[in-house]
Amino acid sequence: MKLIKSDNCIYAFSQSMQPVETAEPGEILLFETSDALGGQIKDENDTTNLDFSKVNPATGPVFIKNAHVGQTLKVKILDIEISDRGVIVAEEGFGVLPDAIKGFKAKVLEINNGFICFDNITLSIDPMIGVIGVAPEKGEFPTGTASKHGGNMDTKYIKSGSTLYLPIFQEGALLALGDVHALMADGEVCVSACEVGSKVTIKTELIDRKINWPVVETDQGYFILVSLPDINEAFREATLQSVELLSEQLRIPFEKAYMLASLVVDIQISQLVDPNKTVRAFVPKRIFW
Ligand code: CA
């Protein structure tokens, strides 16, 4: 097993980023991650001097040997261990209700035995990875922005037991991850979730197949993850990708797959608050059995 410590981190996924570690496909990798605020908020008064250049660190990147452009990187998420306290923030000008609050607010959340204490409300944790991606095809994306390379997809199904597939755009793929949440609901409406430090254990594999967008697989099916600035364009692209998948896998004409999608594919929202909005098209596995 290889350990990648949280001080080896990036703030942008770039086509030319340099690896901090090299691994064989199939090797177990343990990523330590800081919370999305870079660990800067220890109590609720720590909001005044926040250094925004330290927000959204992603640990890595790791060069995966023999990972070539055009292949797919399969990332099996084996375990997510989280810290015993989290923080949630809301800020004027951000979130689904940007003018509903004033200034920058933070709330520290204690986590005990798998439960988050939100005042007198107790919530079960459901840890997930907010930021996970590879080097993009061109240029660079801040870690707060999601696109075809992955990044800040803030999708609650990217969790222990799931498998994420990422398109490879650069040799070695260059995998990095961070922004783990103890709990997040679809939409992430106030702009953050229960942000925690973590230890994420994964295993990679290479697949000789090209995909257009990241896909997360659970026992139930496949979620095609599309992130674009305009939510309606994201819905359209996610729908198109799901129809093409049905058409290809079931060997049926596009128009028939389009009708079938209307019966079985759920179009869902992952997050509404990052620069690119993330939507998912859920294709159930039962359709292929
Ligand atoms: Ca995030």
Tab-separated table of C-alpha atoms and ligand atoms in Angstrom:
chain	number	residue	atom	x	y	z
A	1	MET	CA	0.000	0.000	0.000
A	2	LYS	CA	1.136	3.533	-0.773
A	3	LEU	CA	0.286	6.516	1.427
A	4	ILE	CA	-0.130	9.956	-0.162
A	5	LYS	CA	-0.068	12.621	2.532
A	6	SER	CA	-2.341	15.651	2.494
A	7	ASP	CA	0.490	18.181	2.204
A	8	ASN	CA	1.076	16.803	-1.314
A	9	CYS	CA	-1.867	18.618	-2.829
A	10	ILE	CA	-3.064	20.602	-5.834
A	11	TYR	CA	-5.514	23.490	-6.221
A	12	ALA	CA	-6.029	22.960	-9.962
A	13	PHE	CA	-6.193	19.921	-12.246
A	14	SER	CA	-3.843	20.882	-15.056
A	15	GLN	CA	-2.695	19.118	-18.227
A	16	SER	CA	0.919	19.575	-17.149
A	17	MET	CA	0.719	18.886	-13.391
A	18	GLN	CA	3.563	16.889	-11.894
A	19	PRO	CA	2.963	13.648	-9.967
A	20	VAL	CA	3.850	13.367	-6.266
A	21	GLU	CA	3.773	9.557	-6.396
A	22	THR	CA	3.812	6.700	-8.911
A	23	ALA	CA	1.777	3.510	-8.551
A	24	GLU	CA	1.044	0.302	-10.412
A	25	PRO	CA	-2.546	-0.355	-11.474
A	26	GLY	CA	-4.084	-2.585	-8.806
A	27	GLU	CA	-1.957	-1.183	-6.009
A	28	ILE	CA	-3.864	-0.080	-2.897
A	29	LEU	CA	-3.550	3.682	-2.399
A	30	LEU	CA	-4.337	5.570	0.798
A	31	PHE	CA	-4.957	9.308	0.317
A	32	GLU	CA	-4.990	11.569	3.371
A	33	THR	CA	-7.125	14.637	2.688
A	34	SER	CA	-7.661	17.999	4.398
A	35	ASP	CA	-11.185	19.360	4.550
A	36	ALA	CA	-12.361	21.649	1.730
A	37	LEU	CA	-11.513	24.752	3.783
A	38	GLY	CA	-7.922	23.553	4.092
A	39	GLY	CA	-8.489	22.938	7.831
A	40	GLN	CA	-8.624	26.701	8.468
A	41	ILE	CA	-11.900	26.755	10.412
A	42	LYS	CA	-11.470	25.381	13.919
A	43	ASP	CA	-14.311	27.354	15.470
A	44	GLU	CA	-17.159	29.521	14.290
A	45	ASN	CA	-15.188	32.758	14.584
A	46	ASP	CA	-12.459	31.616	12.170
A	47	THR	CA	-14.306	32.988	9.136
A	48	THR	CA	-12.759	36.449	8.986
A	49	ASN	CA	-9.239	35.759	7.768
A	50	LEU	CA	-9.889	32.803	5.526
A	51	ASP	CA	-7.185	32.324	2.889
A	52	PHE	CA	-9.145	31.401	-0.248
A	53	SER	CA	-5.971	30.186	-1.963
A	54	LYS	CA	-6.042	27.244	0.487
A	55	VAL	CA	-9.616	26.190	-0.308
A	56	ASN	CA	-10.420	22.886	-2.058
A	57	PRO	CA	-7.073	21.062	-1.819
A	58	ALA	CA	-6.942	17.687	-3.606
A	59	THR	CA	-4.276	15.196	-2.512
A	60	GLY	CA	-2.024	13.948	-5.317
A	61	PRO	CA	-1.641	13.632	-8.212
A	62	VAL	CA	-0.553	10.012	-8.565
A	63	PHE	CA	0.906	8.762	-11.852
A	64	ILE	CA	-0.612	5.360	-12.690
A	65	LYS	CA	1.860	3.289	-14.698
A	66	ASN	CA	0.714	2.204	-18.171
A	67	ALA	CA	-2.314	4.520	-18.067
A	68	HIS	CA	-2.640	5.823	-21.612
A	69	VAL	CA	-4.656	8.573	-23.274
A	70	GLY	CA	-8.033	7.249	-24.463
A	71	GLN	CA	-8.268	4.519	-21.825
A	72	THR	CA	-10.488	4.658	-18.739
A	73	LEU	CA	-9.246	4.733	-15.158
A	74	LYS	CA	-11.379	2.540	-12.919
A	75	VAL	CA	-11.230	3.639	-9.266
A	76	LYS	CA	-12.720	1.241	-6.742
A	77	ILE	CA	-13.446	3.122	-3.496
A	78	LEU	CA	-12.640	0.679	-0.721
A	79	ASP	CA	-12.959	2.803	2.407
A	80	ILE	CA	-13.479	6.383	3.619
A	81	GLU	CA	-12.443	7.112	7.194
A	82	ILE	CA	-13.416	10.595	8.385
A	83	SER	CA	-12.298	12.968	11.141
A	84	ASP	CA	-14.366	13.381	14.310
A	85	ARG	CA	-15.469	16.921	13.562
A	86	GLY	CA	-16.666	18.688	10.466
A	87	VAL	CA	-17.526	22.211	9.393
A	88	ILE	CA	-20.275	23.621	7.200
A	89	VAL	CA	-20.135	27.147	5.788
A	90	ALA	CA	-22.565	29.441	3.988
A	91	GLU	CA	-21.558	32.667	2.296
A	92	GLU	CA	-23.321	35.692	0.919
A	93	GLY	CA	-23.187	35.635	-2.868
A	94	PHE	CA	-22.905	31.831	-3.086
A	95	GLY	CA	-25.256	28.855	-2.974
A	96	VAL	CA	-28.769	28.492	-4.346
A	97	LEU	CA	-29.940	31.499	-2.271
A	98	PRO	CA	-26.991	33.894	-2.752
A	99	ASP	CA	-28.705	36.968	-1.271
A	100	ALA	CA	-30.468	35.206	1.608
A	101	ILE	CA	-27.694	35.613	4.183
A	102	LYS	CA	-25.137	38.257	5.040
A	103	GLY	CA	-21.400	37.673	5.277
A	104	PHE	CA	-19.722	34.326	5.885
A	105	LYS	CA	-21.122	31.879	8.443
A	106	ALA	CA	-19.586	28.665	9.749
A	107	LYS	CA	-20.851	25.894	11.984
A	108	VAL	CA	-18.652	23.234	13.548
A	109	LEU	CA	-20.249	19.778	13.699
A	110	GLU	CA	-19.075	17.114	16.141
A	111	ILE	CA	-19.131	13.560	14.785
A	112	ASN	CA	-19.433	10.627	17.222
A	113	ASN	CA	-19.843	6.924	16.480
A	114	GLY	CA	-21.135	7.517	12.977
A	115	PHE	CA	-23.490	10.362	13.847
A	116	ILE	CA	-23.285	14.120	13.223
A	117	CYS	CA	-24.650	16.391	15.961
A	118	PHE	CA	-26.434	19.351	14.339
A	119	ASP	CA	-27.700	21.174	17.454
A	120	ASN	CA	-30.153	18.619	18.869
A	121	ILE	CA	-30.654	16.860	15.535
A	122	THR	CA	-28.676	13.631	15.039
A	123	LEU	CA	-27.781	12.617	11.487
A	124	SER	CA	-26.178	9.377	10.264
A	125	ILE	CA	-22.949	9.933	8.349
A	126	ASP	CA	-22.753	8.848	4.694
A	127	PRO	CA	-19.169	9.746	3.687
A	128	MET	CA	-18.469	10.661	0.062
A	129	ILE	CA	-15.725	12.209	-2.059
A	130	GLY	CA	-16.480	15.733	-3.385
A	131	VAL	CA	-13.381	16.236	-5.566
A	132	ILE	CA	-11.806	13.404	-7.569
A	133	GLY	CA	-10.289	13.650	-11.009
A	134	VAL	CA	-7.403	13.321	-13.412
A	135	ALA	CA	-5.362	15.706	-15.573
A	136	PRO	CA	-7.652	17.342	-18.167
A	137	GLU	CA	-7.190	17.266	-21.916
A	138	LYS	CA	-6.246	20.968	-22.152
A	139	GLY	CA	-5.404	23.831	-19.807
A	140	GLU	CA	-6.379	23.717	-16.180
A	141	PHE	CA	-9.466	23.642	-14.004
A	142	PRO	CA	-9.429	24.902	-10.393
A	143	THR	CA	-10.208	21.998	-8.013
A	144	GLY	CA	-13.536	23.742	-7.306
A	145	THR	CA	-14.709	23.192	-10.896
A	146	ALA	CA	-15.945	19.912	-12.379
A	147	SER	CA	-15.725	18.865	-16.013
A	148	LYS	CA	-14.930	15.812	-18.159
A	149	HIS	CA	-11.791	15.115	-16.106
A	150	GLY	CA	-13.889	14.836	-12.903
A	151	GLY	CA	-13.018	17.414	-10.227
A	152	ASN	CA	-15.587	18.975	-7.912
A	153	MET	CA	-18.505	16.742	-8.916
A	154	ASP	CA	-19.944	16.674	-5.375
A	155	THR	CA	-21.897	13.493	-6.081
A	156	LYS	CA	-23.105	11.559	-3.049
A	157	TYR	CA	-22.717	8.173	-4.754
A	158	ILE	CA	-18.916	8.562	-4.985
A	159	LYS	CA	-18.510	6.638	-1.753
A	160	SER	CA	-17.202	3.443	-0.228
A	161	GLY	CA	-18.322	0.409	-2.224
A	162	SER	CA	-18.802	2.398	-5.440
A	163	THR	CA	-16.596	2.367	-8.516
A	164	LEU	CA	-15.748	5.556	-10.401
A	165	TYR	CA	-14.672	5.557	-14.045
A	166	LEU	CA	-12.663	8.539	-15.306
A	167	PRO	CA	-11.566	9.269	-18.894
A	168	ILE	CA	-7.763	9.421	-19.229
A	169	PHE	CA	-6.502	12.536	-21.044
A	170	GLN	CA	-2.781	12.457	-20.136
A	171	GLU	CA	-0.212	9.681	-19.763
A	172	GLY	CA	-0.327	8.270	-16.208
A	173	ALA	CA	-3.860	9.679	-15.711
A	174	LEU	CA	-2.629	11.754	-12.689
A	175	LEU	CA	-5.277	11.022	-10.082
A	176	ALA	CA	-5.988	13.384	-7.189
A	177	LEU	CA	-8.835	13.575	-4.681
A	178	GLY	CA	-10.091	15.535	-1.683
A	179	ASP	CA	-13.093	17.495	-0.364
A	180	VAL	CA	-14.583	14.568	1.538
A	181	HIS	CA	-18.013	15.129	3.085
A	182	ALA	CA	-19.396	13.270	6.110
A	183	LEU	CA	-22.835	13.985	4.671
A	184	MET	CA	-24.244	15.899	1.696
A	185	ALA	CA	-27.671	16.037	0.072
A	186	ASP	CA	-28.309	16.493	-3.647
A	187	GLY	CA	-27.948	20.146	-4.615
A	188	GLU	CA	-25.545	21.078	-1.786
A	189	VAL	CA	-27.743	24.165	-1.564
A	190	CYS	CA	-25.840	26.355	0.928
A	191	VAL	CA	-22.526	25.836	-1.036
A	192	SER	CA	-20.890	23.384	1.359
A	193	ALA	CA	-21.549	20.068	3.064
A	194	CYS	CA	-20.244	18.574	6.330
A	195	GLU	CA	-16.603	19.137	5.315
A	196	VAL	CA	-14.134	16.738	6.934
A	197	GLY	CA	-10.543	15.557	6.775
A	198	SER	CA	-10.267	11.917	5.757
A	199	LYS	CA	-8.329	8.848	4.778
A	200	VAL	CA	-9.554	7.389	1.493
A	201	THR	CA	-8.478	3.914	0.380
A	202	ILE	CA	-8.804	3.082	-3.304
A	203	LYS	CA	-7.625	0.625	-5.915
A	204	THR	CA	-7.213	1.461	-9.599
A	205	GLU	CA	-7.483	-0.574	-12.768
A	206	LEU	CA	-7.103	0.323	-16.443
A	207	ILE	CA	-9.777	-0.355	-19.031
A	208	ASP	CA	-9.255	-0.258	-22.802
A	209	ARG	CA	-12.349	1.755	-23.514
A	210	LYS	CA	-13.011	5.441	-24.069
A	211	ILE	CA	-15.707	7.242	-22.113
A	212	ASN	CA	-16.872	10.831	-22.585
A	213	TRP	CA	-17.743	11.771	-18.993
A	214	PRO	CA	-17.087	10.279	-15.549
A	215	VAL	CA	-19.406	7.439	-14.545
A	216	VAL	CA	-20.028	6.100	-11.051
A	217	GLU	CA	-21.255	2.531	-10.662
A	218	THR	CA	-23.200	1.212	-7.668
A	219	ASP	CA	-24.993	-2.102	-7.127
A	220	GLN	CA	-28.084	-0.524	-8.662
A	221	GLY	CA	-26.682	1.017	-11.815
A	222	TYR	CA	-24.563	3.592	-13.594
A	223	PHE	CA	-24.650	7.347	-13.018
A	224	ILE	CA	-23.240	9.359	-15.944
A	225	LEU	CA	-21.876	12.588	-14.405
A	226	VAL	CA	-22.072	15.691	-16.585
A	227	SER	CA	-20.819	19.087	-15.359
A	228	LEU	CA	-21.455	22.271	-17.372
A	229	PRO	CA	-21.997	25.972	-16.564
A	230	ASP	CA	-25.627	25.877	-17.699
A	231	ILE	CA	-27.849	23.354	-15.885
A	232	ASN	CA	-30.170	22.917	-18.869
A	233	GLU	CA	-27.220	22.103	-21.124
A	234	ALA	CA	-26.058	19.607	-18.480
A	235	PHE	CA	-29.504	17.936	-18.456
A	236	ARG	CA	-29.427	17.735	-22.246
A	237	GLU	CA	-25.910	16.278	-22.393
A	238	ALA	CA	-26.594	13.746	-19.602
A	239	THR	CA	-29.763	12.627	-21.388
A	240	LEU	CA	-27.925	12.302	-24.704
A	241	GLN	CA	-25.130	10.262	-23.106
A	242	SER	CA	-27.627	7.889	-21.455
A	243	VAL	CA	-29.552	7.362	-24.699
A	244	GLU	CA	-26.306	6.634	-26.566
A	245	LEU	CA	-25.316	4.144	-23.843
A	246	LEU	CA	-28.653	2.318	-24.109
A	247	SER	CA	-28.488	2.311	-27.901
A	248	GLU	CA	-24.940	0.919	-27.919
A	249	GLN	CA	-25.296	-1.645	-25.130
A	250	LEU	CA	-28.716	-2.967	-26.161
A	251	ARG	CA	-27.989	-2.627	-29.908
A	252	ILE	CA	-31.172	-0.707	-30.593
A	253	PRO	CA	-31.720	2.398	-32.781
A	254	PHE	CA	-31.274	5.811	-31.179
A	255	GLU	CA	-34.968	6.762	-31.330
A	256	LYS	CA	-35.964	3.537	-29.609
A	257	ALA	CA	-33.286	4.079	-26.936
A	258	TYR	CA	-34.635	7.628	-26.466
A	259	MET	CA	-38.099	6.237	-25.728
A	260	LEU	CA	-36.664	3.590	-23.415
A	261	ALA	CA	-34.690	6.284	-21.554
A	262	SER	CA	-37.951	8.077	-20.859
A	263	LEU	CA	-39.128	4.918	-19.087
A	264	VAL	CA	-36.034	3.887	-17.116
A	265	VAL	CA	-33.384	6.646	-16.908
A	266	ASP	CA	-33.647	9.064	-13.973
A	267	ILE	CA	-32.163	12.523	-14.562
A	268	GLN	CA	-30.912	13.810	-11.207
A	269	ILE	CA	-29.016	16.716	-9.682
A	270	SER	CA	-25.687	16.263	-7.854
A	271	GLN	CA	-24.852	19.886	-7.115
A	272	LEU	CA	-26.186	23.328	-8.093
A	273	VAL	CA	-23.585	25.562	-6.479
A	274	ASP	CA	-20.164	25.083	-8.088
A	275	PRO	CA	-19.027	27.020	-11.208
A	276	ASN	CA	-20.077	24.033	-13.359
A	277	LYS	CA	-23.313	22.363	-12.209
A	278	THR	CA	-23.263	18.551	-12.002
A	279	VAL	CA	-26.201	16.432	-13.093
A	280	ARG	CA	-26.428	12.671	-13.443
A	281	ALA	CA	-28.271	10.301	-15.704
A	282	PHE	CA	-28.993	7.105	-13.764
A	283	VAL	CA	-29.162	3.997	-15.934
A	284	PRO	CA	-30.382	0.996	-13.897
A	285	LYS	CA	-28.463	-2.283	-14.287
A	286	ARG	CA	-31.681	-4.309	-14.478
A	287	ILE	CA	-32.171	-3.054	-18.040
A	288	PHE	CA	-29.100	-5.030	-19.171
A	289	TRP	CA	-30.029	-8.324	-17.461
B	1	CA	CA	-17.188	20.393	-3.189
